[in-house]
Structures are given as structure tokens and as C-alpha cells.
mmCIF file of C-alpha atoms in Angstrom:
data_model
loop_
_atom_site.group_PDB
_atom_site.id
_atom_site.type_symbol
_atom_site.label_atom_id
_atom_site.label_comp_id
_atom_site.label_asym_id
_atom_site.label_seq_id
_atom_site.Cartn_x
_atom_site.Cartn_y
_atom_site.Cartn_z
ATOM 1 C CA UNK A 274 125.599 88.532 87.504
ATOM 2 C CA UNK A 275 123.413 91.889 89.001
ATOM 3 C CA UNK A 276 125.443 94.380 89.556
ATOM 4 C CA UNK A 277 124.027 97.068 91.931
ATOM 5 C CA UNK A 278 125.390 100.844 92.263
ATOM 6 C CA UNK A 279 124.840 102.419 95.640
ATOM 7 C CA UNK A 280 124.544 106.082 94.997
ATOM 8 C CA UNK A 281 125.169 108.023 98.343
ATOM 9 C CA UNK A 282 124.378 111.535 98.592
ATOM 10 C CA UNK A 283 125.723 113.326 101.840
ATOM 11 C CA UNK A 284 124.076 116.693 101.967
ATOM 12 C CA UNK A 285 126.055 119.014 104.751
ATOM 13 C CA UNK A 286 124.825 119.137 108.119
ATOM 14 C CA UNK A 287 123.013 121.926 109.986
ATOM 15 C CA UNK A 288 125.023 125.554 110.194
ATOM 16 C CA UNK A 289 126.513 125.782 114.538
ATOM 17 C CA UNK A 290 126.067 128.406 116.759
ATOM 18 C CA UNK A 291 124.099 130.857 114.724
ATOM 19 C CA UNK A 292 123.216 134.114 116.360
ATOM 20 C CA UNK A 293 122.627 137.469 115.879
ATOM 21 C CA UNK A 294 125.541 139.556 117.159
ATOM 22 C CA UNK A 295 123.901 142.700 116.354
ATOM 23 C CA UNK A 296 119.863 143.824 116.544
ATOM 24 C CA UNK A 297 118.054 147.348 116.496
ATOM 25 C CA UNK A 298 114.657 148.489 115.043
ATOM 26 C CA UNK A 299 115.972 148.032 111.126
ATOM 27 C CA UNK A 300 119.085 145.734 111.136
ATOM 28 C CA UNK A 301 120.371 142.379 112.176
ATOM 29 C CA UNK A 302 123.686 140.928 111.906
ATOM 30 C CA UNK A 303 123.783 137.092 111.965
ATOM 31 C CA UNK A 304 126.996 134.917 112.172
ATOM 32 C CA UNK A 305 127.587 131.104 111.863
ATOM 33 C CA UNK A 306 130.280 128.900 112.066
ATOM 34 C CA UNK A 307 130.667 125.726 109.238
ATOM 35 C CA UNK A 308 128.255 122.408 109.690
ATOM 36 C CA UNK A 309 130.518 119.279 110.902
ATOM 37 C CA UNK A 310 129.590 117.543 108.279
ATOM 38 C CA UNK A 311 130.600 119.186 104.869
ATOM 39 C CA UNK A 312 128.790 116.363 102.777
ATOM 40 C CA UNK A 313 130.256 115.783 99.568
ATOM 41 C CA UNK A 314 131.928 118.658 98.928
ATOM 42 C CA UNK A 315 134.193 120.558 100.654
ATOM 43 C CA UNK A 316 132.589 123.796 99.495
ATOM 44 C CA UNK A 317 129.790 124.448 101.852
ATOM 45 C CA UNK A 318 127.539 127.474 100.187
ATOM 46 C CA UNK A 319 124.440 129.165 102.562
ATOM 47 C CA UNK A 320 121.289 130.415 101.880
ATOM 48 C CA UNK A 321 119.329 132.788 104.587
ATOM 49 C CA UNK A 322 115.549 133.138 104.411
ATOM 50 C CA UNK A 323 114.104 135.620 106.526
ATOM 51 C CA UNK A 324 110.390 135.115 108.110
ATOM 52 C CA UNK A 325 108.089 137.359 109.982
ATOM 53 C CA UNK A 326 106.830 135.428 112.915
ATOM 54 C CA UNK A 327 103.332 135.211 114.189
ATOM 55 C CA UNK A 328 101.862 137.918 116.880
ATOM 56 C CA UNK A 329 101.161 136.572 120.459
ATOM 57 C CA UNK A 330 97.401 137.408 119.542
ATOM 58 C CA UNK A 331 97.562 135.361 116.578
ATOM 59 C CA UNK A 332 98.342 131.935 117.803
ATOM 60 C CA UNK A 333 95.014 130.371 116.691
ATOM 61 C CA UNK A 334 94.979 131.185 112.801
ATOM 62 C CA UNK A 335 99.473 131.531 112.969
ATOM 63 C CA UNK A 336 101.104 131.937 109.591
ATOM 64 C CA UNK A 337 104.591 132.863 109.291
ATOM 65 C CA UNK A 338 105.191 135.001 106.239
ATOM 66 C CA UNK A 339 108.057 135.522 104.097
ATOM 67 C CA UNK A 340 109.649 139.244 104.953
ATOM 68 C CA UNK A 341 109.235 141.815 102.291
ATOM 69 C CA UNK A 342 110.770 142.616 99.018
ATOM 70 C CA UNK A 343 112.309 145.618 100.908
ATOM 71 C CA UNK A 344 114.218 143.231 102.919
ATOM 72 C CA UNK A 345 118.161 143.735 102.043
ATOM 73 C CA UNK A 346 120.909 141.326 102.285
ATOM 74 C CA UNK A 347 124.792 141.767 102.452
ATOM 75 C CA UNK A 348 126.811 140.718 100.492
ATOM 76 C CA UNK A 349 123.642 138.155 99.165
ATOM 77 C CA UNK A 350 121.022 135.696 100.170
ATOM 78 C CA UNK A 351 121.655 132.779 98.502
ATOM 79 C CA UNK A 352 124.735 131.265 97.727
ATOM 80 C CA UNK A 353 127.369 132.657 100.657
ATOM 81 C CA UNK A 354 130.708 131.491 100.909
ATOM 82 C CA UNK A 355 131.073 133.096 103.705
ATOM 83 C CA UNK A 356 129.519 132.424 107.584
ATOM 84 C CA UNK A 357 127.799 135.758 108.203
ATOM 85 C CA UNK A 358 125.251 138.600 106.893
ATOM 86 C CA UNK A 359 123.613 141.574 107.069
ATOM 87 C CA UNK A 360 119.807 141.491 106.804
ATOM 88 C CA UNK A 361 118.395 145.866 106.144
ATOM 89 C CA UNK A 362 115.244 147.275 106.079
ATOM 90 C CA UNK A 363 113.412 145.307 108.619
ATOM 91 C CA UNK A 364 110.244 146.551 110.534
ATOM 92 C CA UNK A 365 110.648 147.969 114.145
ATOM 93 C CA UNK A 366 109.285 145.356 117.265
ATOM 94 C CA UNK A 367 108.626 142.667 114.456
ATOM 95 C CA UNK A 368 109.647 138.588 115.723
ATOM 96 C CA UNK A 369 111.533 137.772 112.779
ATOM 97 C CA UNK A 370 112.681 133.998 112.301
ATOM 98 C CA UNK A 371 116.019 133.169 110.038
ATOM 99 C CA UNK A 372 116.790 130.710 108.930
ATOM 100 C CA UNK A 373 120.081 129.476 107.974
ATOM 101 C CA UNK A 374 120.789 126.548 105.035
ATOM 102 C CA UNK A 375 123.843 125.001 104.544
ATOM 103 C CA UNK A 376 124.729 123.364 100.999
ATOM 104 C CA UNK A 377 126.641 122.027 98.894
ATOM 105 C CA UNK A 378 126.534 120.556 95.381
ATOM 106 C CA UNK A 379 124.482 117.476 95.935
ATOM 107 C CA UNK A 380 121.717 119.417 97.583
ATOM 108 C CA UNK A 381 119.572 120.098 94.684
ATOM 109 C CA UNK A 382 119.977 116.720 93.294
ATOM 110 C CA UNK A 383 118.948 115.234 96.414
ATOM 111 C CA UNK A 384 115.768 117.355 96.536
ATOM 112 C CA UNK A 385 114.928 117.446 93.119
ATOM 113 C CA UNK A 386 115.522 113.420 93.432
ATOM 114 C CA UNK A 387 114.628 111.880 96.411
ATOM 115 C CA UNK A 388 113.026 115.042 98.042
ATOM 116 C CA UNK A 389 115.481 115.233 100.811
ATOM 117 C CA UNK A 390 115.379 118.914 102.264
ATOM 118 C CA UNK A 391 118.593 121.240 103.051
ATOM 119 C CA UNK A 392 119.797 121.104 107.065
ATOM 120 C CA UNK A 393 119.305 124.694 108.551
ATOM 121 C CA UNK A 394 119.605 126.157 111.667
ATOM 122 C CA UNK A 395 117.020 128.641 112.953
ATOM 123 C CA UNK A 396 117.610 132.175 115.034
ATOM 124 C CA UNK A 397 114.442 133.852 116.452
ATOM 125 C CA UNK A 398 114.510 137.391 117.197
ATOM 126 C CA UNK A 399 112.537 140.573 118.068
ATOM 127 C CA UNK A 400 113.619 144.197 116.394
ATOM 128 C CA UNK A 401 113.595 146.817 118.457
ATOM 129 C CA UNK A 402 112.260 150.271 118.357
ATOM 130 C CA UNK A 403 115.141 152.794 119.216
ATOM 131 C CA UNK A 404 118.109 152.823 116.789
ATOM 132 C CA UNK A 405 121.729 152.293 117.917
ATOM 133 C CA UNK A 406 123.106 154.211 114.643
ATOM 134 C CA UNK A 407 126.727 154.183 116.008
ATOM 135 C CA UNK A 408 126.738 150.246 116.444
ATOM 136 C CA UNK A 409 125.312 149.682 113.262
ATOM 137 C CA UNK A 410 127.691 151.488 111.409
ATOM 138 C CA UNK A 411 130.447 149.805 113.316
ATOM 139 C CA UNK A 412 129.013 146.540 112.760
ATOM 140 C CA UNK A 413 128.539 147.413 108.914
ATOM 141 C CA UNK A 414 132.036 148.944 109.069
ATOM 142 C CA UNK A 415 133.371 145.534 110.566
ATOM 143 C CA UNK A 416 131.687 143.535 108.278
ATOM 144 C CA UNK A 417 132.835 145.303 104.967
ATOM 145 C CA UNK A 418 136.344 145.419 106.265
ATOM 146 C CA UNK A 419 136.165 141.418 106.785
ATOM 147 C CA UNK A 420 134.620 140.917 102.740
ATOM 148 C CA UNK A 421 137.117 143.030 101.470
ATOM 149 C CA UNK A 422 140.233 141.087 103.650
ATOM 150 C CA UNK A 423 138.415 138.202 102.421
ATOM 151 C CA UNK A 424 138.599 139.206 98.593
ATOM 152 C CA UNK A 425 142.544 139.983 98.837
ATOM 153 C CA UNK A 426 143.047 136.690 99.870
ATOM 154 C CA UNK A 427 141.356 135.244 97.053
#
């Protein structure tokens, strides 16, 4: 008698209705809500990678590049248990592309494994050039408020 094991690996699906909900020359503020699909676990962790885009004048030889070391993230890149960050330090009228990963704990085995990539969702945006100080500290100010509401609870 064979006896065959199916081993079924359900990675999460992509992150819904990401956006940026704030944007000025240096910050960004990007919110998610949960994939449908949580996969195999009902913890659902996200990663953001940030990209600079390619100029209009570029198009032919178009390379999109990682963002700086300078780039900030809060609370983290990698890892969030929660469905929103703040990305600092970006460049004035720069396209940026982020993209967001959801995961859970099957998704490295299923890459390392069977090279199955993570599900993301993508949010393209331009920086602009003349601060709005007041809404970024309000949108900082909001955001810390939320982690810390989101700590007690713990």
C-alpha cells in the first residue's frame, strides 16, 4: 500500500485597499486593511519595501531602485502586526512605489521550498515639494496615539 501526504501550503492573499492617507515632500502615511485570505495562520504579519520609480525621461534604460538607507519606518518594516506605517526621510517630487506583503508562517517555507513568492499590493506615489508640517504632525500624532491604544490592549 503507497501512502501519499498532500502537503498544502496557503500563503495569505494580497493586503486591500492600500493607500496613502497622507503625502508631502518627506513623509507618507500608508494604511491597509487584512488580505481575505489569512492562509494558514491566523496571524497575518507585513512587510513594506519602498522603491524609487523611474523618471519619465528614463523609460528606455528604467530601473527601479531600492530607496535609501535614510529611509525611516514606523513602528518597523518588516514584520507588522499592524495595517499601517509611516515611511520618513523621503526625497521631495520623487515617484516612489510601495509595496505592501502580507505573511504569515508558511511564507518562507513556501519560498525557500517551492519558490512561491509573498502576495503584495502596490501604491504608487509622487512626493511633493512644499511641506504641510501641521498635517504631518497630526498624522504622526494620530498614529502614535493608535500604537500606544494598541499596546494597552495587549
Amino acid at each position: 500500500m503507497i501512502i501519499v501526504y498532500l502537503l498544502l501550503l496557503v500563503l495569505p492573499s494580497s493586503p486591500r485597499n492600500a493607500k496613502a492617507t497622507f503625502v508631502n515632500q518627506s513623509v507618507v502615511e500608508i494604511r491597509w486593511r487584512s488580505p481575505l485570505v489569512a492562509g494558514d495562520s491566523s496571524h497575518v504579519f507585513y512587510d513594506v519595501e519602498c522603491r524609487k520609480s523611474c523618471n519619465i525621461d528614463d523609460e528606455n534604460n528604467c530601473v527601479e531602485k531600492p530607496c535609501s538607507g535614510d529611509v525611516k519606518y514606523e513602528p518597523y518594516k518588516e514584520g507588522l502586526n499592524v495595517t499601517q506605517v509611516i515611511v520618513t526621510n523621503l526625497m521631495p517630487f520623487i515617484n516612489y512605489i510601495f509595496k505592501v506583503y502580507a505573511t504569515n508562517r508558511v511564507s518562507e517555507i513556501a519560498k525557500r521550498k517551492h519558490g512561491v513568492g509573498r502576495n503584495f499590493t502596490t501604491i504608487t506615489l509622487r512626493t511633493s515639494g512644499s511641506g504641510e508640517w501641521t498635517l504631518q504632525t497630526t498624522s504622526i500624532v494620530r498614529f502614535i496615539v493608535i500604537m500606544i491604544s494598541q499596546i494597552l490592549l495587549l
